[in-house]
PDB file of C-alpha atoms and ligand atoms in Angstrom:
ATOM      1  CA  MET A  22     -35.345-114.821  24.930  1.00  0.00           C
ATOM      2  CA  ALA A  23     -32.883-112.437  24.062  1.00  0.00           C
ATOM      3  CA  TRP A  24     -30.713-114.140  21.801  1.00  0.00           C
ATOM      4  CA  ARG A  25     -33.998-115.381  19.965  1.00  0.00           C
ATOM      5  CA  SER A  26     -35.727-112.577  19.221  1.00  0.00           C
ATOM      6  CA  SER A  27     -31.879-111.301  18.236  1.00  0.00           C
ATOM      7  CA  LEU A  28     -31.932-114.326  15.731  1.00  0.00           C
ATOM      8  CA  LEU A  29     -35.314-113.366  14.640  1.00  0.00           C
ATOM      9  CA  CYS A  30     -34.912-110.006  14.381  1.00  0.00           C
ATOM     10  CA  CYS A  31     -31.170-111.113  11.879  1.00  0.00           C
ATOM     11  CA  LEU A  32     -32.519-114.033   9.986  1.00  0.00           C
ATOM     12  CA  PHE A  33     -35.843-111.788   8.666  1.00  0.00           C
ATOM     13  CA  LEU A  34     -32.586-109.175   7.306  1.00  0.00           C
ATOM     14  CA  SER A  35     -31.344-111.615   6.054  1.00  0.00           C
ATOM     15  CA  LEU A  36     -34.204-113.251   4.421  1.00  0.00           C
ATOM     16  CA  SER A  37     -35.267-109.595   3.168  1.00  0.00           C
ATOM     17  CA  LEU A  38     -32.014-108.856   2.064  1.00  0.00           C
ATOM     18  CA  ALA A  39     -31.661-112.147   0.094  1.00  0.00           C
ATOM     19  CA  ALA A  40     -34.761-111.132  -1.527  1.00  0.00           C
ATOM     20  CA  SER A  41     -34.030-107.147  -2.780  1.00  0.00           C
ATOM     21  CA  ALA A  42     -30.657-108.270  -3.851  1.00  0.00           C
ATOM     22  CA  ARG A  43     -32.636-110.994  -5.985  1.00  0.00           C
ATOM     23  CA  ALA A  44     -34.805-108.286  -7.321  1.00  0.00           C
ATOM     24  CA  ALA A  45     -33.503-106.172 -10.257  1.00  0.00           C
ATOM     25  CA  THR A  46     -34.426-102.880 -11.352  1.00  0.00           C
ATOM     26  CA  ILE A  47     -34.974-102.793 -15.378  1.00  0.00           C
ATOM     27  CA  ARG A  48     -35.028 -99.414 -16.607  1.00  0.00           C
ATOM     28  CA  GLN A  49     -36.075 -98.151 -20.390  1.00  0.00           C
ATOM     29  CA  ASN A  50     -36.082 -94.040 -21.786  1.00  0.00           C
ATOM     30  CA  TRP A  51     -38.909 -93.795 -24.095  1.00  0.00           C
ATOM     31  CA  VAL A  52     -39.199 -91.049 -25.960  1.00  0.00           C
ATOM     32  CA  ILE A  53     -43.012 -90.829 -27.861  1.00  0.00           C
ATOM     33  CA  SER A  54     -43.385 -88.761 -31.246  1.00  0.00           C
ATOM     34  CA  TYR A  55     -45.306 -89.289 -35.072  1.00  0.00           C
ATOM     35  CA  GLN A  56     -43.057 -91.452 -37.332  1.00  0.00           C
ATOM     36  CA  PHE A  57     -44.027 -92.735 -41.215  1.00  0.00           C
ATOM     37  CA  VAL A  58     -43.546 -96.259 -40.567  1.00  0.00           C
ATOM     38  CA  HIS A  59     -44.582 -98.964 -43.579  1.00  0.00           C
ATOM     39  CA  SER A  60     -46.315-101.864 -41.146  1.00  0.00           C
ATOM     40  CA  ASP A  61     -48.210-102.994 -43.440  1.00  0.00           C
ATOM     41  CA  CYS A  62     -46.105-102.149 -46.681  1.00  0.00           C
ATOM     42  CA  VAL A  63     -48.461 -98.603 -46.656  1.00  0.00           C
ATOM     43  CA  ARG A  64     -47.169 -95.504 -45.882  1.00  0.00           C
ATOM     44  CA  LYS A  65     -48.920 -94.165 -42.406  1.00  0.00           C
ATOM     45  CA  LEU A  66     -48.541 -91.949 -39.882  1.00  0.00           C
ATOM     46  CA  ALA A  67     -48.207 -94.293 -36.572  1.00  0.00           C
ATOM     47  CA  VAL A  68     -47.500 -93.074 -32.837  1.00  0.00           C
ATOM     48  CA  VAL A  69     -44.157 -94.945 -32.004  1.00  0.00           C
ATOM     49  CA  ILE A  70     -42.158 -95.323 -28.980  1.00  0.00           C
ATOM     50  CA  ASN A  71     -38.028 -94.600 -29.907  1.00  0.00           C
ATOM     51  CA  GLY A  72     -38.415 -94.801 -33.616  1.00  0.00           C
ATOM     52  CA  GLN A  73     -40.698 -97.955 -33.337  1.00  0.00           C
ATOM     53  CA  THR A  74     -44.503 -99.842 -33.422  1.00  0.00           C
ATOM     54  CA  PRO A  75     -44.377-102.077 -31.498  1.00  0.00           C
ATOM     55  CA  GLY A  76     -42.328-100.420 -28.588  1.00  0.00           C
ATOM     56  CA  PRO A  77     -39.991-102.260 -27.184  1.00  0.00           C
ATOM     57  CA  THR A  78     -40.820-105.641 -25.369  1.00  0.00           C
ATOM     58  CA  ILE A  79     -40.018-105.536 -22.018  1.00  0.00           C
ATOM     59  CA  TYR A  80     -38.046-108.686 -20.129  1.00  0.00           C
ATOM     60  CA  ALA A  81     -37.833-108.520 -16.301  1.00  0.00           C
ATOM     61  CA  THR A  82     -38.360-110.685 -13.701  1.00  0.00           C
ATOM     62  CA  GLU A  83     -41.027-111.497 -11.309  1.00  0.00           C
ATOM     63  CA  GLY A  84     -40.544-108.990  -8.533  1.00  0.00           C
ATOM     64  CA  ASP A  85     -38.680-106.646 -10.593  1.00  0.00           C
ATOM     65  CA  THR A  86     -38.845-102.732 -10.483  1.00  0.00           C
ATOM     66  CA  VAL A  87     -39.799-101.729 -13.593  1.00  0.00           C
ATOM     67  CA  VAL A  88     -38.879 -97.974 -14.435  1.00  0.00           C
ATOM     68  CA  VAL A  89     -39.929 -96.432 -17.741  1.00  0.00           C
ATOM     69  CA  THR A  90     -39.202 -92.746 -18.472  1.00  0.00           C
ATOM     70  CA  VAL A  91     -41.681 -91.314 -21.294  1.00  0.00           C
ATOM     71  CA  LYS A  92     -40.716 -88.112 -22.581  1.00  0.00           C
ATOM     72  CA  ASN A  93     -43.891 -86.870 -24.444  1.00  0.00           C
ATOM     73  CA  ASN A  94     -42.156 -85.749 -28.081  1.00  0.00           C
ATOM     74  CA  LEU A  95     -45.997 -85.750 -30.055  1.00  0.00           C
ATOM     75  CA  MET A  96     -46.495 -81.756 -30.657  1.00  0.00           C
ATOM     76  CA  THR A  97     -50.208 -81.144 -30.295  1.00  0.00           C
ATOM     77  CA  GLU A  98     -51.513 -84.164 -28.015  1.00  0.00           C
ATOM     78  CA  ASN A  99     -51.139 -85.044 -24.632  1.00  0.00           C
ATOM     79  CA  THR A 100     -50.624 -88.898 -23.593  1.00  0.00           C
ATOM     80  CA  ALA A 101     -50.062 -91.843 -20.880  1.00  0.00           C
ATOM     81  CA  ILE A 102     -49.070 -95.548 -20.768  1.00  0.00           C
ATOM     82  CA  HIS A 103     -51.511 -98.115 -19.021  1.00  0.00           C
ATOM     83  CA  TRP A 104     -49.435-101.786 -18.162  1.00  0.00           C
ATOM     84  CA  HIS A 105     -52.131-104.153 -18.723  1.00  0.00           C
ATOM     85  CA  GLY A 106     -52.324-106.570 -16.758  1.00  0.00           C
ATOM     86  CA  ILE A 107     -50.054-105.313 -13.627  1.00  0.00           C
ATOM     87  CA  ARG A 108     -51.728-105.096 -11.027  1.00  0.00           C
ATOM     88  CA  GLN A 109     -50.084-101.681  -8.999  1.00  0.00           C
ATOM     89  CA  ILE A 110     -50.362-102.947  -5.625  1.00  0.00           C
ATOM     90  CA  GLY A 111     -49.321 -99.955  -3.610  1.00  0.00           C
ATOM     91  CA  THR A 112     -48.532 -97.802  -6.989  1.00  0.00           C
ATOM     92  CA  PRO A 113     -52.034 -96.774  -8.409  1.00  0.00           C
ATOM     93  CA  TRP A 114     -50.767 -93.721 -10.157  1.00  0.00           C
ATOM     94  CA  ALA A 115     -47.958 -95.631 -12.448  1.00  0.00           C
ATOM     95  CA  ASP A 116     -51.494 -96.942 -14.126  1.00  0.00           C
ATOM     96  CA  GLY A 117     -51.533 -95.019 -16.719  1.00  0.00           C
ATOM     97  CA  THR A 118     -55.208 -94.671 -17.055  1.00  0.00           C
ATOM     98  CA  GLU A 119     -55.169 -91.156 -18.177  1.00  0.00           C
ATOM     99  CA  GLY A 120     -57.502 -88.641 -16.154  1.00  0.00           C
ATOM    100  CA  VAL A 121     -58.502 -91.710 -13.828  1.00  0.00           C
ATOM    101  CA  THR A 122     -54.681 -92.231 -12.140  1.00  0.00           C
ATOM    102  CA  GLN A 123     -52.912 -89.434 -13.311  1.00  0.00           C
ATOM    103  CA  CYS A 124     -53.089 -86.534 -14.931  1.00  0.00           C
ATOM    104  CA  PRO A 125     -51.845 -86.930 -18.965  1.00  0.00           C
ATOM    105  CA  ILE A 126     -48.709 -86.030 -20.080  1.00  0.00           C
ATOM    106  CA  LEU A 127     -48.512 -82.893 -21.800  1.00  0.00           C
ATOM    107  CA  PRO A 128     -46.141 -82.174 -25.167  1.00  0.00           C
ATOM    108  CA  GLY A 129     -42.615 -81.780 -24.261  1.00  0.00           C
ATOM    109  CA  ASP A 130     -43.163 -83.470 -20.627  1.00  0.00           C
ATOM    110  CA  THR A 131     -41.975 -86.548 -18.911  1.00  0.00           C
ATOM    111  CA  PHE A 132     -43.488 -88.436 -16.593  1.00  0.00           C
ATOM    112  CA  THR A 133     -41.944 -92.033 -14.939  1.00  0.00           C
ATOM    113  CA  TYR A 134     -43.335 -94.824 -13.984  1.00  0.00           C
ATOM    114  CA  THR A 135     -42.130 -97.322 -11.246  1.00  0.00           C
ATOM    115  CA  PHE A 136     -43.742-100.093 -10.337  1.00  0.00           C
ATOM    116  CA  VAL A 137     -43.282-103.510  -9.544  1.00  0.00           C
ATOM    117  CA  VAL A 138     -44.193-106.443 -11.899  1.00  0.00           C
ATOM    118  CA  ASP A 139     -45.412-109.041  -8.987  1.00  0.00           C
ATOM    119  CA  ARG A 140     -46.922-112.174 -11.132  1.00  0.00           C
ATOM    120  CA  PRO A 141     -45.090-113.975 -13.795  1.00  0.00           C
ATOM    121  CA  GLY A 142     -46.777-114.131 -17.099  1.00  0.00           C
ATOM    122  CA  THR A 143     -47.536-112.369 -20.633  1.00  0.00           C
ATOM    123  CA  TYR A 144     -48.271-108.806 -20.467  1.00  0.00           C
ATOM    124  CA  MET A 145     -48.715-105.603 -22.445  1.00  0.00           C
ATOM    125  CA  TYR A 146     -48.836-102.133 -22.533  1.00  0.00           C
ATOM    126  CA  HIS A 147     -50.636 -99.514 -24.284  1.00  0.00           C
ATOM    127  CA  ALA A 148     -51.166 -95.616 -24.999  1.00  0.00           C
ATOM    128  CA  HIS A 149     -54.427 -94.518 -23.028  1.00  0.00           C
ATOM    129  CA  TYR A 150     -55.259 -91.526 -24.526  1.00  0.00           C
ATOM    130  CA  GLY A 151     -57.033 -90.909 -27.891  1.00  0.00           C
ATOM    131  CA  MET A 152     -57.190 -93.716 -30.168  1.00  0.00           C
ATOM    132  CA  GLN A 153     -53.181 -93.476 -29.721  1.00  0.00           C
ATOM    133  CA  ARG A 154     -53.251 -97.145 -29.107  1.00  0.00           C
ATOM    134  CA  SER A 155     -54.316 -98.424 -32.290  1.00  0.00           C
ATOM    135  CA  GLY A 156     -52.662 -96.024 -34.046  1.00  0.00           C
ATOM    136  CA  GLY A 157     -49.515 -97.856 -33.192  1.00  0.00           C
ATOM    137  CA  LEU A 158     -47.990 -96.928 -29.008  1.00  0.00           C
ATOM    138  CA  ASN A 159     -48.212-100.595 -27.510  1.00  0.00           C
ATOM    139  CA  GLY A 160     -45.484-103.495 -26.798  1.00  0.00           C
ATOM    140  CA  MET A 161     -45.137-106.530 -24.638  1.00  0.00           C
ATOM    141  CA  ILE A 162     -44.232-106.903 -21.052  1.00  0.00           C
ATOM    142  CA  VAL A 163     -42.673-110.398 -20.720  1.00  0.00           C
ATOM    143  CA  VAL A 164     -42.708-111.671 -16.674  1.00  0.00           C
ATOM    144  CA  ARG A 165     -40.833-114.407 -15.979  1.00  0.00           C
ATOM    145  CA  THR A 166     -40.863-116.672 -13.088  1.00  0.00           C
ATOM    146  CA  LYS A 167     -37.718-116.409 -10.574  1.00  0.00           C
ATOM    147  CA  ALA A 168     -36.003-119.007  -9.112  1.00  0.00           C
ATOM    148  CA  GLY A 169     -37.930-121.117  -6.557  1.00  0.00           C
ATOM    149  CA  SER A 170     -40.975-119.229  -7.047  1.00  0.00           C
ATOM    150  CA  PRO A 171     -44.407-121.310  -6.201  1.00  0.00           C
ATOM    151  CA  ASP A 172     -45.720-119.934  -9.990  1.00  0.00           C
ATOM    152  CA  ALA A 173     -42.976-122.046 -11.675  1.00  0.00           C
ATOM    153  CA  GLU A 174     -43.417-123.166 -14.935  1.00  0.00           C
ATOM    154  CA  PRO A 175     -45.640-126.582 -15.382  1.00  0.00           C
ATOM    155  CA  PHE A 176     -42.432-127.471 -18.170  1.00  0.00           C
ATOM    156  CA  ARG A 177     -39.155-126.836 -19.479  1.00  0.00           C
ATOM    157  CA  TYR A 178     -38.215-125.015 -22.176  1.00  0.00           C
ATOM    158  CA  ASP A 179     -35.128-124.259 -24.071  1.00  0.00           C
ATOM    159  CA  GLY A 180     -36.249-120.344 -25.582  1.00  0.00           C
ATOM    160  CA  GLU A 181     -38.957-118.542 -26.973  1.00  0.00           C
ATOM    161  CA  HIS A 182     -40.984-116.406 -28.946  1.00  0.00           C
ATOM    162  CA  ALA A 183     -42.778-112.724 -28.140  1.00  0.00           C
ATOM    163  CA  VAL A 184     -45.911-112.818 -30.480  1.00  0.00           C
ATOM    164  CA  LEU A 185     -47.555-110.130 -30.656  1.00  0.00           C
ATOM    165  CA  LEU A 186     -50.973-109.449 -32.683  1.00  0.00           C
ATOM    166  CA  ASN A 187     -52.717-106.889 -34.099  1.00  0.00           C
ATOM    167  CA  ASP A 188     -54.921-105.271 -36.763  1.00  0.00           C
ATOM    168  CA  TRP A 189     -54.133-102.002 -38.840  1.00  0.00           C
ATOM    169  CA  TRP A 190     -55.938 -99.423 -40.783  1.00  0.00           C
ATOM    170  CA  HIS A 191     -54.616 -96.725 -43.470  1.00  0.00           C
ATOM    171  CA  LYS A 192     -56.885 -94.486 -41.949  1.00  0.00           C
ATOM    172  CA  SER A 193     -55.418 -91.868 -39.540  1.00  0.00           C
ATOM    173  CA  THR A 194     -57.186 -92.673 -35.833  1.00  0.00           C
ATOM    174  CA  TYR A 195     -57.674 -88.901 -36.202  1.00  0.00           C
ATOM    175  CA  GLU A 196     -60.137 -88.730 -39.071  1.00  0.00           C
ATOM    176  CA  GLN A 197     -61.774 -92.605 -37.751  1.00  0.00           C
ATOM    177  CA  ALA A 198     -62.325 -90.606 -34.294  1.00  0.00           C
ATOM    178  CA  ALA A 199     -63.874 -87.922 -35.978  1.00  0.00           C
ATOM    179  CA  GLY A 200     -65.952 -90.306 -38.239  1.00  0.00           C
ATOM    180  CA  LEU A 201     -66.886 -92.434 -34.854  1.00  0.00           C
ATOM    181  CA  ALA A 202     -68.381 -89.702 -32.951  1.00  0.00           C
ATOM    182  CA  SER A 203     -70.620 -88.407 -36.143  1.00  0.00           C
ATOM    183  CA  VAL A 204     -73.912 -88.477 -36.993  1.00  0.00           C
ATOM    184  CA  PRO A 205     -74.383 -90.891 -38.437  1.00  0.00           C
ATOM    185  CA  ILE A 206     -71.889 -92.643 -37.792  1.00  0.00           C
ATOM    186  CA  GLY A 207     -68.848 -93.311 -39.726  1.00  0.00           C
ATOM    187  CA  TRP A 208     -67.728 -97.003 -39.439  1.00  0.00           C
ATOM    188  CA  VAL A 209     -64.145 -97.483 -39.708  1.00  0.00           C
ATOM    189  CA  GLY A 210     -64.760-101.085 -41.461  1.00  0.00           C
ATOM    190  CA  GLU A 211     -62.603-103.935 -41.641  1.00  0.00           C
ATOM    191  CA  PRO A 212     -58.965-103.297 -40.814  1.00  0.00           C
ATOM    192  CA  GLN A 213     -56.367-103.701 -44.284  1.00  0.00           C
ATOM    193  CA  ALA A 214     -54.188-105.915 -42.697  1.00  0.00           C
ATOM    194  CA  LEU A 215     -53.297-107.611 -39.451  1.00  0.00           C
ATOM    195  CA  LEU A 216     -49.837-107.757 -37.900  1.00  0.00           C
ATOM    196  CA  ILE A 217     -47.729-110.136 -36.330  1.00  0.00           C
ATOM    197  CA  ASN A 218     -45.232-108.305 -33.940  1.00  0.00           C
ATOM    198  CA  GLY A 219     -45.783-105.117 -36.353  1.00  0.00           C
ATOM    199  CA  ARG A 220     -45.381-106.075 -39.787  1.00  0.00           C
ATOM    200  CA  GLY A 221     -48.174-107.709 -42.073  1.00  0.00           C
ATOM    201  CA  ARG A 222     -48.822-107.330 -46.157  1.00  0.00           C
ATOM    202  CA  PHE A 223     -51.533-105.012 -47.515  1.00  0.00           C
ATOM    203  CA  VAL A 224     -52.538-107.135 -50.219  1.00  0.00           C
ATOM    204  CA  ASN A 225     -53.646-104.551 -52.338  1.00  0.00           C
ATOM    205  CA  CYS A 226     -50.473-103.089 -52.722  1.00  0.00           C
ATOM    206  CA  SER A 227     -50.218-103.081 -56.526  1.00  0.00           C
ATOM    207  CA  THR A 228     -53.234-100.988 -56.925  1.00  0.00           C
ATOM    208  CA  MET A 229     -51.998 -98.393 -54.800  1.00  0.00           C
ATOM    209  CA  ALA A 230     -50.668 -95.011 -56.286  1.00  0.00           C
ATOM    210  CA  ALA A 231     -46.799 -94.933 -57.136  1.00  0.00           C
ATOM    211  CA  GLY A 232     -44.544 -94.830 -53.913  1.00  0.00           C
ATOM    212  CA  ALA A 233     -47.989 -95.250 -51.095  1.00  0.00           C
ATOM    213  CA  CYS A 234     -47.197 -98.983 -51.006  1.00  0.00           C
ATOM    214  CA  ASN A 235     -43.741-100.700 -51.680  1.00  0.00           C
ATOM    215  CA  ALA A 236     -44.131-104.245 -51.540  1.00  0.00           C
ATOM    216  CA  THR A 237     -40.395-104.750 -50.289  1.00  0.00           C
ATOM    217  CA  HIS A 238     -39.961-102.545 -47.490  1.00  0.00           C
ATOM    218  CA  PRO A 239     -38.338-103.713 -45.384  1.00  0.00           C
ATOM    219  CA  GLU A 240     -40.615-102.872 -41.984  1.00  0.00           C
ATOM    220  CA  CYS A 241     -43.409-105.436 -43.814  1.00  0.00           C
ATOM    221  CA  ALA A 242     -40.959-108.171 -44.401  1.00  0.00           C
ATOM    222  CA  THR A 243     -42.649-111.382 -42.576  1.00  0.00           C
ATOM    223  CA  PRO A 244     -41.379-111.949 -39.434  1.00  0.00           C
ATOM    224  CA  VAL A 245     -39.495-114.435 -38.724  1.00  0.00           C
ATOM    225  CA  PHE A 246     -39.183-117.055 -35.347  1.00  0.00           C
ATOM    226  CA  ALA A 247     -35.722-118.853 -35.605  1.00  0.00           C
ATOM    227  CA  VAL A 248     -36.290-122.967 -33.993  1.00  0.00           C
ATOM    228  CA  VAL A 249     -34.026-125.468 -33.749  1.00  0.00           C
ATOM    229  CA  PRO A 250     -35.540-128.989 -34.491  1.00  0.00           C
ATOM    230  CA  GLY A 251     -34.921-130.824 -31.106  1.00  0.00           C
ATOM    231  CA  LYS A 252     -35.263-128.134 -28.736  1.00  0.00           C
ATOM    232  CA  THR A 253     -39.088-126.855 -27.253  1.00  0.00           C
ATOM    233  CA  TYR A 254     -40.004-123.450 -27.433  1.00  0.00           C
ATOM    234  CA  ARG A 255     -41.953-121.095 -25.970  1.00  0.00           C
ATOM    235  CA  PHE A 256     -44.648-118.887 -27.539  1.00  0.00           C
ATOM    236  CA  ARG A 257     -45.744-115.913 -25.719  1.00  0.00           C
ATOM    237  CA  ILE A 258     -49.077-114.285 -27.620  1.00  0.00           C
ATOM    238  CA  ALA A 259     -51.016-111.524 -26.957  1.00  0.00           C
ATOM    239  CA  SER A 260     -53.318-109.580 -29.485  1.00  0.00           C
ATOM    240  CA  LEU A 261     -53.489-105.783 -29.010  1.00  0.00           C
ATOM    241  CA  THR A 262     -56.968-105.636 -31.891  1.00  0.00           C
ATOM    242  CA  SER A 263     -59.104-102.679 -31.765  1.00  0.00           C
ATOM    243  CA  LEU A 264     -62.081-104.480 -33.727  1.00  0.00           C
ATOM    244  CA  SER A 265     -60.456-107.780 -34.698  1.00  0.00           C
ATOM    245  CA  ALA A 266     -60.964-111.853 -33.113  1.00  0.00           C
ATOM    246  CA  LEU A 267     -58.155-113.316 -34.122  1.00  0.00           C
ATOM    247  CA  ASN A 268     -57.483-117.094 -34.293  1.00  0.00           C
ATOM    248  CA  PHE A 269     -54.374-118.163 -34.174  1.00  0.00           C
ATOM    249  CA  GLU A 270     -52.320-121.148 -35.344  1.00  0.00           C
ATOM    250  CA  ILE A 271     -49.330-122.768 -36.152  1.00  0.00           C
ATOM    251  CA  GLU A 272     -48.972-124.855 -39.278  1.00  0.00           C
ATOM    252  CA  VAL A 273     -47.174-128.281 -38.261  1.00  0.00           C
ATOM    253  CA  ARG A 274     -45.095-129.323 -41.433  1.00  0.00           C
ATOM    254  CA  THR A 275     -42.804-131.316 -39.767  1.00  0.00           C
ATOM    255  CA  VAL A 276     -42.362-133.975 -37.608  1.00  0.00           C
ATOM    256  CA  ILE A 277     -39.425-131.878 -36.385  1.00  0.00           C
ATOM    257  CA  LEU A 278     -42.116-129.498 -34.816  1.00  0.00           C
ATOM    258  CA  ILE A 279     -44.622-132.063 -33.760  1.00  0.00           C
ATOM    259  CA  ASN A 280     -42.529-133.131 -30.943  1.00  0.00           C
ATOM    260  CA  SER A 281     -42.112-129.306 -29.327  1.00  0.00           C
ATOM    261  CA  LEU A 282     -44.287-128.258 -27.173  1.00  0.00           C
ATOM    262  CA  PHE A 283     -45.765-124.769 -27.841  1.00  0.00           C
ATOM    263  CA  SER A 284     -47.462-122.919 -25.031  1.00  0.00           C
ATOM    264  CA  PHE A 285     -50.028-120.354 -25.480  1.00  0.00           C
ATOM    265  CA  TYR A 286     -51.095-117.145 -23.269  1.00  0.00           C
ATOM    266  CA  TYR A 287     -53.839-115.545 -25.696  1.00  0.00           C
ATOM    267  CA  SER A 288     -55.108-112.429 -23.876  1.00  0.00           C
ATOM    268  CA  ILE A 289     -57.230-109.899 -25.410  1.00  0.00           C
ATOM    269  CA  CYS A 290     -57.066-105.985 -24.587  1.00  0.00           C
ATOM    270  CA  ALA A 291     -60.303-104.730 -24.323  1.00  0.00           C
ATOM    271  CA  TYR A 292     -59.857-101.333 -22.134  1.00  0.00           C
TER     272      TYR A 292
HETATM  273 CU1  LIG B 530     -55.408-102.361 -21.814  1.00  0.00          CU
END
């Protein structure tokens, strides 16, 4: 029987080695700071990751380990990052819910989030402190299926695009928060723009004071998703709106697009 148990042992060892060899570690270094942006052509102070909002999209494969080192360069604010939809099995301290699973990252401090993305899908991340999420501190996580996964995609596609939807106000989140906490309440009202991948267009740009709105600013240029006729594309769609319920629609203009297969993953970030 000894040879059987040693054979089983070898088999188990080789299987676990093969599994660990396949899984990768995705590393990112983030610096959180304030920066003026022109997401809808209007100049506004936002909370950004490495100078951009939304932050970088994290691409991983199921089973991979994601390691994100977050440096808080906000001068007067704490921060924390929540990985929306990631189960955090065995790593509850990486969930990023400030005051629940971790102390906030203080100004000047650095915190490293390490977690495994165990399920394929389209996810989001966002700040979990104050109204920083609405202020620009957000982004997407794309987890692809691994070869031989029981969660294998039911269709094949040649390429994919990540689409992150958001709503955007010109008032700072600090002004909004003070209004919401006032008696009587100072309601935030409708957003001034809707953003696709951090880009939108304030329709009344020409009515604003000189310098406040620049309709030709590259940061508010229309986002473009390149597709090649005859190919099949997957669109991964996520919404991080704070207030708006959105309908997403692709206007089909040509027969070429009708032949394409679109897969929509739509989720609302409720918290
Ligand atoms: Cu969330």
